Amino acid sequence: MKKLWEKLWQKPGLKLLLGIPLGGFLFLAVGAAGWGAFNASLHYSSTNEFCFGCHIGMDTVVEEYQESIHYKNVHGVVATCADCHVPEPFFEKMEVKITSGIKDIYKKYWVKEINLENFEQEHRLRLAEHVWKDMQEQKSATCQKCHDQSKMDLAAQPGRASRAHDPVKWEENGESCVDCHYGIAHNRPTKF
């Protein structure tokens, strides 16, 4: 025990004096590069180009979206795929990216169950209902990133819309945007 204690308190050699700062610098550099790569991949996987990479040719959602008010409008404001389909809070975002990413990659490259021939009849309704359920559970938080209900001029809206957008009514009935606004960025399922 005495030898160990003496070794701990002896003057460190040159290797140790150089190794600790160099090791710390190397650790910091690798960490910064890793963080940069993580942020770059997070950003890229939230772009329309990334989403289109799988959806073009597999289904018709890209073409529908490109003709929707969320992509083409008089103001030139574009809501991206991630704006609507990926939550904003970090941990929720990571959960969606990891679980959906793994599932989607598996289904596209190994199962190959969805294609242009069977999308409309066999898959659209199930997939749309899944997205609507997610949006209802989060109370359409992704919609409200852009559409702030507190800033809506209810008096300028037609009667039915004005009544439907009343925040008190919304809260009382537990409603969300997709309870009325489904089929806005993508066509409604034909079986709906």
PDB file of C-alpha atoms in Angstrom:
ATOM      1  CA  MET A   1       0.000   0.000   0.000  1.00  0.00           C
ATOM      2  CA  LYS A   2       2.869   2.322   0.857  1.00  0.00           C
ATOM      3  CA  LYS A   3       4.461   1.828  -2.595  1.00  0.00           C
ATOM      4  CA  LEU A   4       1.194   2.671  -4.353  1.00  0.00           C
ATOM      5  CA  TRP A   5       0.841   5.831  -2.259  1.00  0.00           C
ATOM      6  CA  GLU A   6       4.403   6.873  -3.086  1.00  0.00           C
ATOM      7  CA  LYS A   7       3.851   6.236  -6.815  1.00  0.00           C
ATOM      8  CA  LEU A   8       0.751   8.427  -6.799  1.00  0.00           C
ATOM      9  CA  TRP A   9       2.626  11.352  -5.247  1.00  0.00           C
ATOM     10  CA  GLN A  10       5.905  11.147  -7.150  1.00  0.00           C
ATOM     11  CA  LYS A  11       6.744  13.743  -9.783  1.00  0.00           C
ATOM     12  CA  PRO A  12       5.122  12.679 -13.090  1.00  0.00           C
ATOM     13  CA  GLY A  13       7.330  11.821 -16.053  1.00  0.00           C
ATOM     14  CA  LEU A  14       7.434  13.709 -19.348  1.00  0.00           C
ATOM     15  CA  LYS A  15       5.103  11.225 -21.076  1.00  0.00           C
ATOM     16  CA  LEU A  16       2.392  11.819 -18.512  1.00  0.00           C
ATOM     17  CA  LEU A  17       2.882  15.592 -18.567  1.00  0.00           C
ATOM     18  CA  LEU A  18       2.430  15.638 -22.357  1.00  0.00           C
ATOM     19  CA  GLY A  19      -0.105  12.795 -22.522  1.00  0.00           C
ATOM     20  CA  ILE A  20      -2.787  14.323 -20.321  1.00  0.00           C
ATOM     21  CA  PRO A  21      -3.166  17.626 -22.230  1.00  0.00           C
ATOM     22  CA  LEU A  22      -2.791  15.910 -25.618  1.00  0.00           C
ATOM     23  CA  GLY A  23      -5.325  13.247 -24.614  1.00  0.00           C
ATOM     24  CA  GLY A  24      -7.702  15.935 -23.386  1.00  0.00           C
ATOM     25  CA  PHE A  25      -7.308  17.905 -26.606  1.00  0.00           C
ATOM     26  CA  LEU A  26      -7.831  14.748 -28.699  1.00  0.00           C
ATOM     27  CA  PHE A  27     -10.936  13.846 -26.662  1.00  0.00           C
ATOM     28  CA  LEU A  28     -12.283  17.384 -27.145  1.00  0.00           C
ATOM     29  CA  ALA A  29     -11.570  17.337 -30.910  1.00  0.00           C
ATOM     30  CA  VAL A  30     -13.222  13.925 -31.405  1.00  0.00           C
ATOM     31  CA  GLY A  31     -16.199  15.040 -29.297  1.00  0.00           C
ATOM     32  CA  ALA A  32     -16.612  18.266 -31.287  1.00  0.00           C
ATOM     33  CA  ALA A  33     -16.358  16.382 -34.601  1.00  0.00           C
ATOM     34  CA  GLY A  34     -18.884  13.810 -33.363  1.00  0.00           C
ATOM     35  CA  TRP A  35     -21.287  16.526 -32.224  1.00  0.00           C
ATOM     36  CA  GLY A  36     -20.917  18.310 -35.561  1.00  0.00           C
ATOM     37  CA  ALA A  37     -21.582  15.094 -37.495  1.00  0.00           C
ATOM     38  CA  PHE A  38     -24.608  14.349 -35.286  1.00  0.00           C
ATOM     39  CA  ASN A  39     -26.066  17.832 -35.885  1.00  0.00           C
ATOM     40  CA  ALA A  40     -25.389  17.625 -39.629  1.00  0.00           C
ATOM     41  CA  SER A  41     -27.140  14.245 -39.874  1.00  0.00           C
ATOM     42  CA  LEU A  42     -30.045  15.510 -37.762  1.00  0.00           C
ATOM     43  CA  HIS A  43     -30.418  18.517 -40.055  1.00  0.00           C
ATOM     44  CA  TYR A  44     -30.092  16.517 -43.287  1.00  0.00           C
ATOM     45  CA  SER A  45     -32.591  13.875 -42.149  1.00  0.00           C
ATOM     46  CA  SER A  46     -35.124  16.699 -41.649  1.00  0.00           C
ATOM     47  CA  THR A  47     -34.922  17.975 -45.239  1.00  0.00           C
ATOM     48  CA  ASN A  48     -37.505  17.305 -47.911  1.00  0.00           C
ATOM     49  CA  GLU A  49     -34.797  15.816 -50.136  1.00  0.00           C
ATOM     50  CA  PHE A  50     -34.114  13.155 -47.509  1.00  0.00           C
ATOM     51  CA  CYS A  51     -37.821  12.283 -47.194  1.00  0.00           C
ATOM     52  CA  PHE A  52     -38.341  12.310 -50.962  1.00  0.00           C
ATOM     53  CA  GLY A  53     -35.500   9.788 -51.323  1.00  0.00           C
ATOM     54  CA  CYS A  54     -37.814   7.007 -50.163  1.00  0.00           C
ATOM     55  CA  HIS A  55     -41.272   8.355 -50.911  1.00  0.00           C
ATOM     56  CA  ILE A  56     -40.784   9.130 -54.615  1.00  0.00           C
ATOM     57  CA  GLY A  57     -41.656   5.956 -56.494  1.00  0.00           C
ATOM     58  CA  MET A  58     -42.966   4.174 -53.399  1.00  0.00           C
ATOM     59  CA  ASP A  59     -46.190   6.123 -53.005  1.00  0.00           C
ATOM     60  CA  THR A  60     -47.817   9.347 -54.215  1.00  0.00           C
ATOM     61  CA  VAL A  61     -47.429  11.522 -51.105  1.00  0.00           C
ATOM     62  CA  VAL A  62     -44.615  13.700 -52.507  1.00  0.00           C
ATOM     63  CA  GLU A  63     -46.565  14.661 -55.617  1.00  0.00           C
ATOM     64  CA  GLU A  64     -49.678  15.408 -53.514  1.00  0.00           C
ATOM     65  CA  TYR A  65     -47.665  17.502 -51.062  1.00  0.00           C
ATOM     66  CA  GLN A  66     -46.066  19.480 -53.913  1.00  0.00           C
ATOM     67  CA  GLU A  67     -49.560  20.443 -55.110  1.00  0.00           C
ATOM     68  CA  SER A  68     -50.835  21.308 -51.614  1.00  0.00           C
ATOM     69  CA  ILE A  69     -51.219  24.679 -49.898  1.00  0.00           C
ATOM     70  CA  HIS A  70     -48.362  23.693 -47.568  1.00  0.00           C
ATOM     71  CA  TYR A  71     -45.925  23.636 -50.507  1.00  0.00           C
ATOM     72  CA  LYS A  72     -47.359  25.905 -53.186  1.00  0.00           C
ATOM     73  CA  ASN A  73     -49.175  29.065 -52.067  1.00  0.00           C
ATOM     74  CA  VAL A  74     -49.453  32.792 -52.765  1.00  0.00           C
ATOM     75  CA  HIS A  75     -47.063  33.651 -49.922  1.00  0.00           C
ATOM     76  CA  GLY A  76     -44.250  31.320 -50.993  1.00  0.00           C
ATOM     77  CA  VAL A  77     -44.070  29.839 -47.495  1.00  0.00           C
ATOM     78  CA  VAL A  78     -43.219  26.130 -47.506  1.00  0.00           C
ATOM     79  CA  ALA A  79     -43.941  23.750 -44.645  1.00  0.00           C
ATOM     80  CA  THR A  80     -41.391  20.942 -44.898  1.00  0.00           C
ATOM     81  CA  CYS A  81     -42.095  17.270 -44.241  1.00  0.00           C
ATOM     82  CA  ALA A  82     -40.350  17.578 -40.861  1.00  0.00           C
ATOM     83  CA  ASP A  83     -42.418  20.647 -39.912  1.00  0.00           C
ATOM     84  CA  CYS A  84     -45.525  18.456 -39.865  1.00  0.00           C
ATOM     85  CA  HIS A  85     -44.199  14.966 -39.141  1.00  0.00           C
ATOM     86  CA  VAL A  86     -41.374  15.540 -36.621  1.00  0.00           C
ATOM     87  CA  PRO A  87     -42.024  17.022 -33.149  1.00  0.00           C
ATOM     88  CA  GLU A  88     -39.929  19.990 -32.005  1.00  0.00           C
ATOM     89  CA  PRO A  89     -38.798  18.898 -28.481  1.00  0.00           C
ATOM     90  CA  PHE A  90     -35.421  17.133 -28.714  1.00  0.00           C
ATOM     91  CA  PHE A  91     -36.263  13.802 -27.064  1.00  0.00           C
ATOM     92  CA  GLU A  92     -39.578  13.449 -28.909  1.00  0.00           C
ATOM     93  CA  LYS A  93     -37.776  14.322 -32.154  1.00  0.00           C
ATOM     94  CA  MET A  94     -35.113  11.681 -31.493  1.00  0.00           C
ATOM     95  CA  GLU A  95     -37.752   9.072 -30.645  1.00  0.00           C
ATOM     96  CA  VAL A  96     -39.573   9.717 -33.939  1.00  0.00           C
ATOM     97  CA  LYS A  97     -36.377   9.766 -35.996  1.00  0.00           C
ATOM     98  CA  ILE A  98     -35.047   6.545 -34.473  1.00  0.00           C
ATOM     99  CA  THR A  99     -38.241   4.476 -34.355  1.00  0.00           C
ATOM    100  CA  SER A 100     -39.658   5.680 -37.672  1.00  0.00           C
ATOM    101  CA  GLY A 101     -36.266   5.589 -39.329  1.00  0.00           C
ATOM    102  CA  ILE A 102     -35.524   2.000 -38.365  1.00  0.00           C
ATOM    103  CA  LYS A 103     -39.043   0.845 -39.247  1.00  0.00           C
ATOM    104  CA  ASP A 104     -39.129   2.714 -42.569  1.00  0.00           C
ATOM    105  CA  ILE A 105     -35.677   1.541 -43.668  1.00  0.00           C
ATOM    106  CA  TYR A 106     -36.563  -2.046 -42.762  1.00  0.00           C
ATOM    107  CA  LYS A 107     -39.843  -1.904 -44.677  1.00  0.00           C
ATOM    108  CA  LYS A 108     -38.331  -0.198 -47.724  1.00  0.00           C
ATOM    109  CA  TYR A 109     -35.222  -2.334 -48.193  1.00  0.00           C
ATOM    110  CA  TRP A 110     -36.110  -5.734 -46.710  1.00  0.00           C
ATOM    111  CA  VAL A 111     -39.885  -6.187 -46.619  1.00  0.00           C
ATOM    112  CA  LYS A 112     -40.640  -4.020 -49.669  1.00  0.00           C
ATOM    113  CA  GLU A 113     -44.352  -4.118 -48.841  1.00  0.00           C
ATOM    114  CA  ILE A 114     -45.330  -0.657 -50.135  1.00  0.00           C
ATOM    115  CA  ASN A 115     -45.109   0.274 -53.803  1.00  0.00           C
ATOM    116  CA  LEU A 116     -47.041   2.399 -56.293  1.00  0.00           C
ATOM    117  CA  GLU A 117     -49.258  -0.529 -57.286  1.00  0.00           C
ATOM    118  CA  ASN A 118     -50.548  -1.348 -53.783  1.00  0.00           C
ATOM    119  CA  PHE A 119     -50.168   1.941 -51.897  1.00  0.00           C
ATOM    120  CA  GLU A 120     -53.639   3.401 -52.479  1.00  0.00           C
ATOM    121  CA  GLN A 121     -55.689   0.246 -51.890  1.00  0.00           C
ATOM    122  CA  GLU A 122     -53.669  -1.555 -49.230  1.00  0.00           C
ATOM    123  CA  HIS A 123     -51.686   0.987 -47.217  1.00  0.00           C
ATOM    124  CA  ARG A 124     -52.833   4.613 -47.487  1.00  0.00           C
ATOM    125  CA  LEU A 125     -55.720   4.442 -44.990  1.00  0.00           C
ATOM    126  CA  ARG A 126     -53.689   2.569 -42.352  1.00  0.00           C
ATOM    127  CA  LEU A 127     -50.737   4.957 -42.673  1.00  0.00           C
ATOM    128  CA  ALA A 128     -52.952   8.066 -42.681  1.00  0.00           C
ATOM    129  CA  GLU A 129     -54.809   6.887 -39.566  1.00  0.00           C
ATOM    130  CA  HIS A 130     -51.466   6.287 -37.839  1.00  0.00           C
ATOM    131  CA  VAL A 131     -50.330   9.867 -38.599  1.00  0.00           C
ATOM    132  CA  TRP A 132     -53.713  11.343 -37.592  1.00  0.00           C
ATOM    133  CA  LYS A 133     -53.607   9.422 -34.287  1.00  0.00           C
ATOM    134  CA  ASP A 134     -50.089  10.714 -33.553  1.00  0.00           C
ATOM    135  CA  MET A 135     -51.139  14.283 -34.347  1.00  0.00           C
ATOM    136  CA  GLN A 136     -54.244  14.006 -32.148  1.00  0.00           C
ATOM    137  CA  GLU A 137     -52.201  12.628 -29.249  1.00  0.00           C
ATOM    138  CA  GLN A 138     -49.815  15.581 -29.446  1.00  0.00           C
ATOM    139  CA  LYS A 139     -52.770  17.986 -29.837  1.00  0.00           C
ATOM    140  CA  SER A 140     -51.501  18.998 -33.297  1.00  0.00           C
ATOM    141  CA  ALA A 141     -48.376  20.607 -31.803  1.00  0.00           C
ATOM    142  CA  THR A 142     -46.593  20.422 -35.159  1.00  0.00           C
ATOM    143  CA  CYS A 143     -49.466  22.339 -36.800  1.00  0.00           C
ATOM    144  CA  GLN A 144     -49.312  24.977 -34.098  1.00  0.00           C
ATOM    145  CA  LYS A 145     -45.626  25.668 -34.742  1.00  0.00           C
ATOM    146  CA  CYS A 146     -46.904  27.716 -37.709  1.00  0.00           C
ATOM    147  CA  HIS A 147     -50.623  28.175 -37.016  1.00  0.00           C
ATOM    148  CA  ASP A 148     -50.896  30.041 -33.706  1.00  0.00           C
ATOM    149  CA  GLN A 149     -54.486  29.761 -32.550  1.00  0.00           C
ATOM    150  CA  SER A 150     -54.123  32.746 -30.222  1.00  0.00           C
ATOM    151  CA  LYS A 151     -53.251  34.946 -33.222  1.00  0.00           C
ATOM    152  CA  MET A 152     -56.230  33.881 -35.359  1.00  0.00           C
ATOM    153  CA  ASP A 153     -58.737  36.614 -36.194  1.00  0.00           C
ATOM    154  CA  LEU A 154     -61.870  34.573 -35.536  1.00  0.00           C
ATOM    155  CA  ALA A 155     -64.136  37.456 -36.589  1.00  0.00           C
ATOM    156  CA  ALA A 156     -62.589  37.421 -40.081  1.00  0.00           C
ATOM    157  CA  GLN A 157     -63.210  33.690 -40.522  1.00  0.00           C
ATOM    158  CA  PRO A 158     -66.416  32.167 -41.898  1.00  0.00           C
ATOM    159  CA  GLY A 159     -68.906  31.169 -39.175  1.00  0.00           C
ATOM    160  CA  ARG A 160     -68.155  27.443 -39.101  1.00  0.00           C
ATOM    161  CA  ALA A 161     -64.365  27.992 -39.025  1.00  0.00           C
ATOM    162  CA  SER A 162     -64.710  30.721 -36.397  1.00  0.00           C
ATOM    163  CA  ARG A 163     -66.706  28.411 -34.123  1.00  0.00           C
ATOM    164  CA  ALA A 164     -64.323  25.500 -34.719  1.00  0.00           C
ATOM    165  CA  HIS A 165     -61.229  27.593 -33.921  1.00  0.00           C
ATOM    166  CA  ASP A 166     -62.618  28.899 -30.623  1.00  0.00           C
ATOM    167  CA  PRO A 167     -59.903  27.908 -28.091  1.00  0.00           C
ATOM    168  CA  VAL A 168     -62.433  27.331 -25.298  1.00  0.00           C
ATOM    169  CA  LYS A 169     -64.429  24.916 -27.463  1.00  0.00           C
ATOM    170  CA  TRP A 170     -61.218  23.179 -28.510  1.00  0.00           C
ATOM    171  CA  GLU A 171     -60.141  22.648 -24.924  1.00  0.00           C
ATOM    172  CA  GLU A 172     -63.591  21.486 -23.786  1.00  0.00           C
ATOM    173  CA  ASN A 173     -63.921  18.949 -26.605  1.00  0.00           C
ATOM    174  CA  GLY A 174     -60.270  17.840 -26.608  1.00  0.00           C
ATOM    175  CA  GLU A 175     -60.007  18.616 -30.314  1.00  0.00           C
ATOM    176  CA  SER A 176     -56.948  19.048 -32.485  1.00  0.00           C
ATOM    177  CA  CYS A 177     -56.325  20.461 -35.966  1.00  0.00           C
ATOM    178  CA  VAL A 178     -56.565  17.076 -37.685  1.00  0.00           C
ATOM    179  CA  ASP A 179     -60.081  16.468 -36.376  1.00  0.00           C
ATOM    180  CA  CYS A 180     -61.232  18.796 -39.178  1.00  0.00           C
ATOM    181  CA  HIS A 181     -58.160  19.381 -41.350  1.00  0.00           C
ATOM    182  CA  TYR A 182     -57.181  15.964 -42.704  1.00  0.00           C
ATOM    183  CA  GLY A 183     -56.305  15.666 -46.350  1.00  0.00           C
ATOM    184  CA  ILE A 184     -54.655  19.112 -46.430  1.00  0.00           C
ATOM    185  CA  ALA A 185     -51.083  18.219 -47.460  1.00  0.00           C
ATOM    186  CA  HIS A 186     -51.863  14.746 -48.819  1.00  0.00           C
ATOM    187  CA  ASN A 187     -54.961  13.306 -50.469  1.00  0.00           C
ATOM    188  CA  ARG A 188     -57.518  11.621 -48.260  1.00  0.00           C
ATOM    189  CA  PRO A 189     -57.562   7.850 -48.548  1.00  0.00           C
ATOM    190  CA  THR A 190     -60.169   6.655 -51.078  1.00  0.00           C
ATOM    191  CA  LYS A 191     -61.486   4.138 -48.523  1.00  0.00           C
ATOM    192  CA  PHE A 192     -62.064   6.953 -46.016  1.00  0.00           C
TER     193      PHE A 192
END
